Amino acid sequence: MDAVCERLRQKTYIKGSIILNQGCIVEKMVFIVRGKLESIGGDGVGVPLSEGDVCGEELLTWYLENSSSVSTGIAILGIMATCLLTTLH
């Protein structure tokens, strides 16, 4: 648990920010604290996410399988989120 806590970082994203990119290796898991985000899957369908939701949960699969891709996440409104990063920035 300490290892997870060491990698948590609070970030703020402005409207229109691309938070995660579809097809790229997952580098972070985003826990939405405030704001709204749209997760757009490979089929082009958008799913609205907001407070309490998670984006980039594929990171857990990546840790288990050592590879994964992710849907594109775009901030609809300003986002305040806690991010679990694979590397320290």
N, CA, C and O atoms as a printed pandas DataFrame, in Angstrom:
     atom_number atom_name residue_name chain_id  residue_number  x_coord  y_coord  z_coord
0              1         N          MET        A               1    0.821   -1.192    0.000
1              2        CA          MET        A               1    0.000    0.000    0.000
2              3         C          MET        A               1    0.868    1.259    0.000
3              4         O          MET        A               1    0.519    2.250   -0.641
4              5         N          ASP        A               2    1.987    1.227    0.710
5              6        CA          ASP        A               2    2.886    2.379    0.720
6              7         C          ASP        A               2    3.386    2.697   -0.683
7              8         O          ASP        A               2    3.504    3.867   -1.048
8              9         N          ALA        A               3    3.681    1.662   -1.477
9             10        CA          ALA        A               3    4.166    1.863   -2.841
10            11         C          ALA        A               3    3.109    2.570   -3.686
11            12         O          ALA        A               3    3.442    3.419   -4.513
12            13         N          VAL        A               4    1.839    2.225   -3.483
13            14        CA          VAL        A               4    0.748    2.881   -4.219
14            15         C          VAL        A               4    0.644    4.339   -3.788
15            16         O          VAL        A               4    0.559    5.229   -4.635
16            17         N          CYS        A               5    0.650    4.590   -2.492
17            18        CA          CYS        A               5    0.518    5.956   -1.983
18            19         C          CYS        A               5    1.651    6.854   -2.466
19            20         O          CYS        A               5    1.432    8.040   -2.714
20            21         N          GLU        A               6    2.851    6.311   -2.601
21            22        CA          GLU        A               6    3.989    7.096   -3.075
22            23         C          GLU        A               6    3.810    7.565   -4.511
23            24         O          GLU        A               6    4.429    8.547   -4.919
24            25         N          ARG        A               7    2.983    6.887   -5.276
25            26        CA          ARG        A               7    2.798    7.224   -6.688
26            27         C          ARG        A               7    1.538    8.051   -6.960
27            28         O          ARG        A               7    1.276    8.405   -8.110
28            29         N          LEU        A               8    0.765    8.361   -5.939
29            30        CA          LEU        A               8   -0.429    9.188   -6.127
30            31         C          LEU        A               8   -0.037   10.651   -6.253
31            32         O          LEU        A               8    0.736   11.164   -5.444
32            33         N          ARG        A               9   -0.568   11.324   -7.268
33            34        CA          ARG        A               9   -0.289   12.739   -7.510
34            35         C          ARG        A               9   -1.598   13.453   -7.824
35            36         O          ARG        A               9   -2.401   12.957   -8.614
36            37         N          GLN        A              10   -1.818   14.614   -7.211
37            38        CA          GLN        A              10   -2.989   15.422   -7.512
38            39         C          GLN        A              10   -2.685   16.255   -8.755
39            40         O          GLN        A              10   -1.634   16.891   -8.830
40            41         N          LYS        A              11   -3.592   16.256   -9.726
41            42        CA          LYS        A              11   -3.414   17.025  -10.957
42            43         C          LYS        A              11   -4.710   17.734  -11.293
43            44         O          LYS        A              11   -5.797   17.276  -10.941
44            45         N          THR        A              12   -4.580   18.855  -11.978
45            46        CA          THR        A              12   -5.735   19.587  -12.480
46            47         C          THR        A              12   -5.606   19.653  -13.994
47            48         O          THR        A              12   -4.541   19.981  -14.515
48            49         N          TYR        A              13   -6.683   19.343  -14.699
49            50        CA          TYR        A              13   -6.716   19.378  -16.160
50            51         C          TYR        A              13   -7.726   20.430  -16.582
51            52         O          TYR        A              13   -8.816   20.499  -16.015
52            53         N          ILE        A              14   -7.383   21.253  -17.571
53            54        CA          ILE        A              14   -8.322   22.252  -18.068
54            55         C          ILE        A              14   -9.234   21.620  -19.127
55            56         O          ILE        A              14   -8.929   20.559  -19.670
56            57         N          LYS        A              15  -10.344   22.283  -19.406
57            58        CA          LYS        A              15  -11.290   21.807  -20.408
58            59         C          LYS        A              15  -10.569   21.552  -21.731
59            60         O          LYS        A              15   -9.787   22.384  -22.190
60            61         N          GLY        A              16  -10.839   20.400  -22.335
61            62        CA          GLY        A              16  -10.242   20.035  -23.611
62            63         C          GLY        A              16   -8.944   19.249  -23.489
63            64         O          GLY        A              16   -8.430   18.748  -24.490
64            65         N          SER        A              17   -8.408   19.135  -22.282
65            66        CA          SER        A              17   -7.164   18.378  -22.085
66            67         C          SER        A              17   -7.383   16.912  -22.433
67            68         O          SER        A              17   -8.387   16.318  -22.041
68            69         N          ILE        A              18   -6.450   16.339  -23.161
69            70        CA          ILE        A              18   -6.491   14.901  -23.411
70            71         C          ILE        A              18   -5.713   14.254  -22.280
71            72         O          ILE        A              18   -4.501   14.438  -22.165
72            73         N          ILE        A              19   -6.401   13.509  -21.459
73            74        CA          ILE        A              19   -5.829   12.956  -20.237
74            75         C          ILE        A              19   -5.179   11.607  -20.512
75            76         O          ILE        A              19   -4.094   11.320  -20.006
76            77         N          LEU        A              20   -5.835   10.789  -21.306
77            78        CA          LEU        A              20   -5.318    9.488  -21.723
78            79         C          LEU        A              20   -5.549    9.362  -23.220
79            80         O          LEU        A              20   -6.519    9.912  -23.741
80            81         N          ASN        A              21   -4.677    8.648  -23.920
81            82        CA          ASN        A              21   -4.810    8.483  -25.361
82            83         C          ASN        A              21   -5.080    7.036  -25.733
83            84         O          ASN        A              21   -4.366    6.130  -25.305
84            85         N          GLN        A              22   -6.109    6.829  -26.524
85            86        CA          GLN        A              22   -6.475    5.497  -26.991
86            87         C          GLN        A              22   -5.316    4.865  -27.755
87            88         O          GLN        A              22   -4.678    5.516  -28.582
88            89         N          GLY        A              23   -5.050    3.599  -27.472
89            90        CA          GLY        A              23   -4.019    2.859  -28.178
90            91         C          GLY        A              23   -2.633    2.993  -27.581
91            92         O          GLY        A              23   -1.723    2.256  -27.962
92            93         N          CYS        A              24   -2.455    3.922  -26.653
93            94        CA          CYS        A              24   -1.141    4.110  -26.021
94            95         C          CYS        A              24   -1.030    3.222  -24.777
95            96         O          CYS        A              24   -2.031    2.781  -24.213
96            97         N          ILE        A              25    0.202    2.978  -24.374
97            98        CA          ILE        A              25    0.432    2.237  -23.137
98            99         C          ILE        A              25   -0.136    3.055  -21.978
99           100         O          ILE        A              25    0.049    4.271  -21.922
100          101         N          VAL        A              26   -0.815    2.396  -21.069
101          102        CA          VAL        A              26   -1.407    3.065  -19.912
102          103         C          VAL        A              26   -0.298    3.504  -18.966
103          104         O          VAL        A              26    0.503    2.682  -18.518
104          105         N          GLU        A              27   -0.250    4.797  -18.663
105          106        CA          GLU        A              27    0.757    5.326  -17.757
106          107         C          GLU        A              27    0.176    5.848  -16.456
107          108         O          GLU        A              27    0.912    6.135  -15.513
108          109         N          LYS        A              28   -1.156    5.973  -16.402
109          110        CA          LYS        A              28   -1.772    6.474  -15.179
110          111         C          LYS        A              28   -3.218    6.010  -15.072
111          112         O          LYS        A              28   -3.874    5.687  -16.062
112          113         N          MET        A              29   -3.673    5.991  -13.853
113          114        CA          MET        A              29   -5.059    5.693  -13.527
114          115         C          MET        A              29   -5.592    6.960  -12.873
115          116         O          MET        A              29   -4.999    7.450  -11.912
116          117         N          VAL        A              30   -6.700    7.501  -13.375
117          118        CA          VAL        A              30   -7.214    8.791  -12.925
118          119         C          VAL        A              30   -8.484    8.587  -12.095
119          120         O          VAL        A              30   -9.469    8.020  -12.568
120          121         N          PHE        A              31   -8.435    9.064  -10.849
121          122        CA          PHE        A              31   -9.592    9.031   -9.954
122          123         C          PHE        A              31  -10.161   10.440   -9.961
123          124         O          PHE        A              31   -9.524   11.365   -9.456
124          125         N          ILE        A              32  -11.355   10.618  -10.526
125          126        CA          ILE        A              32  -11.917   11.963  -10.690
126          127         C          ILE        A              32  -12.461   12.457   -9.355
127          128         O          ILE        A              32  -13.351   11.845   -8.764
128          129         N          VAL        A              33  -11.909   13.574   -8.893
129          130        CA          VAL        A              33  -12.309   14.178   -7.631
130          131         C          VAL        A              33  -13.390   15.230   -7.879
131          132         O          VAL        A              33  -14.343   15.345   -7.109
132          133         N          ARG        A              34  -13.233   15.999   -8.967
133          134        CA          ARG        A              34  -14.201   17.046   -9.316
134          135         C          ARG        A              34  -14.144   17.269  -10.812
135          136         O          ARG        A              34  -13.067   17.193  -11.404
136          137         N          GLY        A              35  -15.268   17.540  -11.433
137          138        CA          GLY        A              35  -15.322   17.826  -12.862
138          139         C          GLY        A              35  -15.937   16.689  -13.661
139          140         O          GLY        A              35  -16.463   15.730  -13.096
140          141         N          LYS        A              36  -15.865   16.809  -14.983
141          142        CA          LYS        A              36  -16.458   15.816  -15.885
142          143         C          LYS        A              36  -15.464   15.459  -16.979
143          144         O          LYS        A              36  -14.687   16.298  -17.436
144          145         N          LEU        A              37  -15.505   14.208  -17.384
145          146        CA          LEU        A              37  -14.601   13.685  -18.399
146          147         C          LEU        A              37  -15.405   12.774  -19.308
147          148         O          LEU        A              37  -16.359   12.137  -18.862
148          149         N          GLU        A              38  -15.034   12.706  -20.570
149          150        CA          GLU        A              38  -15.670   11.778  -21.490
150          151         C          GLU        A              38  -14.630   10.740  -21.905
151          152         O          GLU        A              38  -13.568   11.082  -22.426
152          153         N          SER        A              39  -14.949    9.481  -21.670
153          154        CA          SER        A              39  -14.081    8.380  -22.076
154          155         C          SER        A              39  -14.596    7.858  -23.409
155          156         O          SER        A              39  -15.732    7.392  -23.502
156          157         N          ILE        A              40  -13.758    7.936  -24.443
157          158        CA          ILE        A              40  -14.161    7.529  -25.789
158          159         C          ILE        A              40  -13.457    6.226  -26.129
159          160         O          ILE        A              40  -12.233    6.188  -26.255
160          161         N          GLY        A              41  -14.240    5.150  -26.276
161          162        CA          GLY        A              41  -13.694    3.824  -26.552
162          163         C          GLY        A              41  -13.311    3.651  -28.015
163          164         O          GLY        A              41  -13.518    4.549  -28.830
164          165         N          GLY        A              42  -12.754    2.497  -28.338
165          166        CA          GLY        A              42  -12.328    2.168  -29.691
166          167         C          GLY        A              42  -13.454    2.211  -30.702
167          168         O          GLY        A              42  -13.211    2.381  -31.897
168          169         N          ASP        A              43  -14.696    2.058  -30.232
169          170        CA          ASP        A              43  -15.857    2.098  -31.117
170          171         C          ASP        A              43  -16.360    3.524  -31.344
171          172         O          ASP        A              43  -17.331    3.734  -32.071
172          173         N          GLY        A              44  -15.689    4.516  -30.711
173          174        CA          GLY        A              44  -16.073    5.912  -30.872
174          175         C          GLY        A              44  -17.186    6.368  -29.961
175          176         O          GLY        A              44  -17.580    7.534  -30.004
176          177         N          VAL        A              45  -17.704    5.473  -29.135
177          178        CA          VAL        A              45  -18.798    5.809  -28.223
178          179         C          VAL        A              45  -18.220    6.467  -26.968
179          180         O          VAL        A              45  -17.301    5.939  -26.342
180          181         N          GLY        A              46  -18.771    7.620  -26.617
181          182        CA          GLY        A              46  -18.328    8.345  -25.435
182          183         C          GLY        A              46  -19.135    7.966  -24.209
183          184         O          GLY        A              46  -20.355    7.820  -24.277
184          185         N          VAL        A              47  -18.447    7.806  -23.086
185          186        CA          VAL        A              47  -19.087    7.504  -21.807
186          187         C          VAL        A              47  -18.734    8.632  -20.842
187          188         O          VAL        A              47  -17.555    8.875  -20.583
188          189         N          PRO        A              48  -19.752    9.334  -20.300
189          190        CA          PRO        A              48  -19.459   10.422  -19.372
190          191         C          PRO        A              48  -18.984    9.890  -18.021
191          192         O          PRO        A              48  -19.535    8.925  -17.491
192          193         N          LEU        A              49  -17.963   10.529  -17.480
193          194        CA          LEU        A              49  -17.439   10.179  -16.157
194          195         C          LEU        A              49  -17.396   11.449  -15.315
195          196         O          LEU        A              49  -17.192   12.540  -15.848
196          197         N          SER        A              50  -17.586   11.316  -14.008
197          198        CA          SER        A              50  -17.536   12.474  -13.110
198          199         C          SER        A              50  -17.052   12.040  -11.733
199          200         O          SER        A              50  -16.490   10.956  -11.579
200          201         N          GLU        A              51  -17.271   12.887  -10.736
201          202        CA          GLU        A              51  -16.784   12.654   -9.385
202          203         C          GLU        A              51  -16.973   11.201   -8.947
203          204         O          GLU        A              51  -18.064   10.641   -9.060
204          205         N          GLY        A              52  -15.902   10.608   -8.449
205          206        CA          GLY        A              52  -15.955    9.233   -7.946
206          207         C          GLY        A              52  -15.659    8.178   -8.994
207          208         O          GLY        A              52  -15.449    7.014   -8.653
208          209         N          ASP        A              53  -15.638    8.565  -10.277
209          210        CA          ASP        A              53  -15.351    7.597  -11.341
210          211         C          ASP        A              53  -13.845    7.464  -11.556
211          212         O          ASP        A              53  -13.055    8.288  -11.094
212          213         N          VAL        A              54  -13.476    6.408  -12.267
213          214        CA          VAL        A              54  -12.075    6.111  -12.551
214          215         C          VAL        A              54  -11.895    5.966  -14.051
215          216         O          VAL        A              54  -12.746    5.394  -14.732
216          217         N          CYS        A              55  -10.790    6.482  -14.564
217          218        CA          CYS        A              55  -10.434    6.350  -15.964
218          219         C          CYS        A              55   -9.017    5.786  -16.016
219          220         O          CYS        A              55   -8.149    6.205  -15.250
220          221         N          GLY        A              56   -8.787    4.847  -16.910
221          222        CA          GLY        A              56   -7.462    4.251  -17.015
222          223         C          GLY        A              56   -7.292    3.025  -16.148
223          224         O          GLY        A              56   -6.173    2.636  -15.815
224          225         N          GLU        A              57   -8.422    2.407  -15.779
225          226        CA          GLU        A              57   -8.352    1.214  -14.933
226          227         C          GLU        A              57   -7.628    0.066  -15.626
227          228         O          GLU        A              57   -7.305   -0.946  -15.004
228          229         N          GLU        A              58   -7.376    0.239  -16.926
229          230        CA          GLU        A              58   -6.590   -0.748  -17.670
230          231         C          GLU        A              58   -5.185   -0.886  -17.084
231          232         O          GLU        A              58   -4.489   -1.868  -17.346
232          233         N          LEU        A              59   -4.774    0.107  -16.288
233          234        CA          LEU        A              59   -3.465    0.047  -15.641
234          235         C          LEU        A              59   -3.340   -1.201  -14.782
235          236         O          LEU        A              59   -2.261   -1.786  -14.692
236          237         N          LEU        A              60   -4.426   -1.610  -14.156
237          238        CA          LEU        A              60   -4.392   -2.824  -13.333
238          239         C          LEU        A              60   -4.113   -4.041  -14.198
239          240         O          LEU        A              60   -3.336   -4.914  -13.811
240          241         N          THR        A              61   -4.742   -4.106  -15.366
241          242        CA          THR        A              61   -4.489   -5.199  -16.311
242          243         C          THR        A              61   -3.042   -5.152  -16.784
243          244         O          THR        A              61   -2.392   -6.188  -16.924
244          245         N          TRP        A              62   -2.546   -3.950  -17.028
245          246        CA          TRP        A              62   -1.163   -3.790  -17.490
246          247         C          TRP        A              62   -0.191   -4.375  -16.476
247          248         O          TRP        A              62    0.758   -5.071  -16.839
248          249         N          TYR        A              63   -0.436   -4.088  -15.207
249          250        CA          TYR        A              63    0.432   -4.642  -14.171
250          251         C          TYR        A              63    0.367   -6.158  -14.161
251          252         O          TYR        A              63    1.375   -6.828  -13.935
252          253         N          LEU        A              64   -0.816   -6.695  -14.405
253          254        CA          LEU        A              64   -0.983   -8.152  -14.382
254          255         C          LEU        A              64   -0.458   -8.810  -15.650
255          256         O          LEU        A              64    0.147   -9.880  -15.583
256          257         N          GLU        A              65   -0.678   -8.191  -16.800
257          258        CA          GLU        A              65   -0.292   -8.790  -18.076
258          259         C          GLU        A              65    0.937   -8.138  -18.700
259          260         O          GLU        A              65    1.481   -8.647  -19.681
260          261         N          ASN        A              66    1.379   -7.008  -18.132
261          262        CA          ASN        A              66    2.550   -6.259  -18.584
262          263         C          ASN        A              66    2.343   -5.552  -19.918
263          264         O          ASN        A              66    3.318   -5.122  -20.533
264          265         N          SER        A              67    1.098   -5.417  -20.385
265          266        CA          SER        A              67    0.799   -4.586  -21.545
266          267         C          SER        A              67   -0.696   -4.286  -21.580
267          268         O          SER        A              67   -1.520   -5.090  -21.143
268          269         N          SER        A              68   -1.027   -3.109  -22.110
269          270        CA          SER        A              68   -2.426   -2.708  -22.215
270          271         C          SER        A              68   -2.522   -1.461  -23.074
271          272         O          SER        A              68   -1.528   -0.765  -23.280
272          273         N          SER        A              69   -3.718   -1.176  -23.576
273          274        CA          SER        A              69   -3.986    0.090  -24.247
274          275         C          SER        A              69   -5.133    0.754  -23.502
275          276         O          SER        A              69   -5.691    0.175  -22.570
276          277         N          VAL        A              70   -5.480    1.947  -23.904
277          278        CA          VAL        A              70   -6.452    2.725  -23.143
278          279         C          VAL        A              70   -7.373    3.493  -24.090
279          280         O          VAL        A              70   -7.009    3.791  -25.228
280          281         N          SER        A              71   -8.576    3.809  -23.595
281          282        CA          SER        A              71   -9.486    4.691  -24.322
282          283         C          SER        A              71   -8.971    6.115  -24.201
283          284         O          SER        A              71   -8.183    6.414  -23.304
284          285         N          THR        A              72   -9.409    7.000  -25.100
285          286        CA          THR        A              72   -9.054    8.414  -25.018
286          287         C          THR        A              72   -9.933    9.077  -23.967
287          288         O          THR        A              72  -11.146    8.869  -23.958
288          289         N          GLY        A              73   -9.340    9.872  -23.083
289          290        CA          GLY        A              73  -10.084   10.616  -22.070
290          291         C          GLY        A              73   -9.902   12.102  -22.312
291          292         O          GLY        A              73   -8.771   12.587  -22.341
292          293         N          ILE        A              74  -10.999   12.839  -22.487
293          294        CA          ILE        A              74  -10.949   14.275  -22.762
294          295         C          ILE        A              74  -11.754   15.011  -21.693
295          296         O          ILE        A              74  -12.899   14.650  -21.420
296          297         N          ALA        A              75  -11.160   16.041  -21.089
297          298        CA          ALA        A              75  -11.858   16.824  -20.069
298          299         C          ALA        A              75  -12.993   17.610  -20.713
299          300         O          ALA        A              75  -12.762   18.365  -21.658
300          301         N          ILE        A              76  -14.211   17.443  -20.217
301          302        CA          ILE        A              76  -15.367   18.200  -20.690
302          303         C          ILE        A              76  -15.424   19.518  -19.929
303          304         O          ILE        A              76  -15.683   20.568  -20.517
304          305         N          LEU        A              77  -15.185   19.465  -18.635
305          306        CA          LEU        A              77  -15.047   20.646  -17.785
306          307         C          LEU        A              77  -13.680   20.536  -17.131
307          308         O          LEU        A              77  -12.991   19.533  -17.317
308          309         N          GLY        A              78  -13.273   21.543  -16.372
309          310        CA          GLY        A              78  -12.016   21.435  -15.631
310          311         C          GLY        A              78  -12.066   20.206  -14.735
311          312         O          GLY        A              78  -13.102   19.921  -14.135
312          313         N          ILE        A              79  -10.974   19.485  -14.638
313          314        CA          ILE        A              79  -10.914   18.243  -13.861
314          315         C          ILE        A              79   -9.888   18.391  -12.747
315          316         O          ILE        A              79   -8.771   18.848  -12.987
316          317         N          MET        A              80  -10.262   18.009  -11.533
317          318        CA          MET        A              80   -9.296   17.832  -10.465
318          319         C          MET        A              80   -9.295   16.345  -10.183
319          320         O          MET        A              80  -10.344   15.761   -9.913
320          321         N          ALA        A              81   -8.133   15.730  -10.243
321          322        CA          ALA        A              81   -8.069   14.286  -10.115
322          323         C          ALA        A              81   -6.842   13.868   -9.325
323          324         O          ALA        A              81   -5.850   14.593   -9.260
324          325         N          THR        A              82   -6.925   12.697   -8.731
325          326        CA          THR        A              82   -5.765   12.062   -8.132
326          327         C          THR        A              82   -5.345   10.983   -9.105
327          328         O          THR        A              82   -6.161   10.144   -9.487
328          329         N          CYS        A              83   -4.080   10.986   -9.516
329          330        CA          CYS        A              83   -3.593   10.063  -10.531
330          331         C          CYS        A              83   -2.616    9.087   -9.921
331          332         O          CYS        A              83   -1.740    9.469   -9.145
332          333         N          LEU        A              84   -2.769    7.827  -10.276
333          334        CA          LEU        A              84   -1.793    6.797   -9.920
334          335         C          LEU        A              84   -0.914    6.619  -11.145
335          336         O          LEU        A              84   -1.382    6.156  -12.185
336          337         N          LEU        A              85    0.356    6.983  -11.027
337          338        CA          LEU        A              85    1.281    6.977  -12.148
338          339         C          LEU        A              85    2.164    5.740  -12.117
339          340         O          LEU        A              85    2.492    5.230  -11.046
340          341         N          THR        A              86    2.551    5.257  -13.301
341          342        CA          THR        A              86    3.451    4.105  -13.358
342          343         C          THR        A              86    4.881    4.516  -13.065
343          344         O          THR        A              86    5.678    3.698  -12.606
344          345         N          THR        A              87    5.220    5.788  -13.327
345          346        CA          THR        A              87    6.548    6.304  -13.019
346          347         C          THR        A              87    6.390    7.638  -12.317
347          348         O          THR        A              87    5.385    8.324  -12.502
348          349         N          LEU        A              88    7.359    8.007  -11.524
349          350        CA          LEU        A              88    7.304    9.293  -10.848
350          351         C          LEU        A              88    7.720   10.393  -11.799
351          352         O          LEU        A              88    8.738   10.271  -12.480
352          353         N          HIS        A              89    6.942   11.475  -11.858
353          354        CA          HIS        A              89    7.238   12.600  -12.756
354          355         C          HIS        A              89    7.709   13.781  -11.950
355          356         O          HIS        A              89    8.011   14.833  -12.514
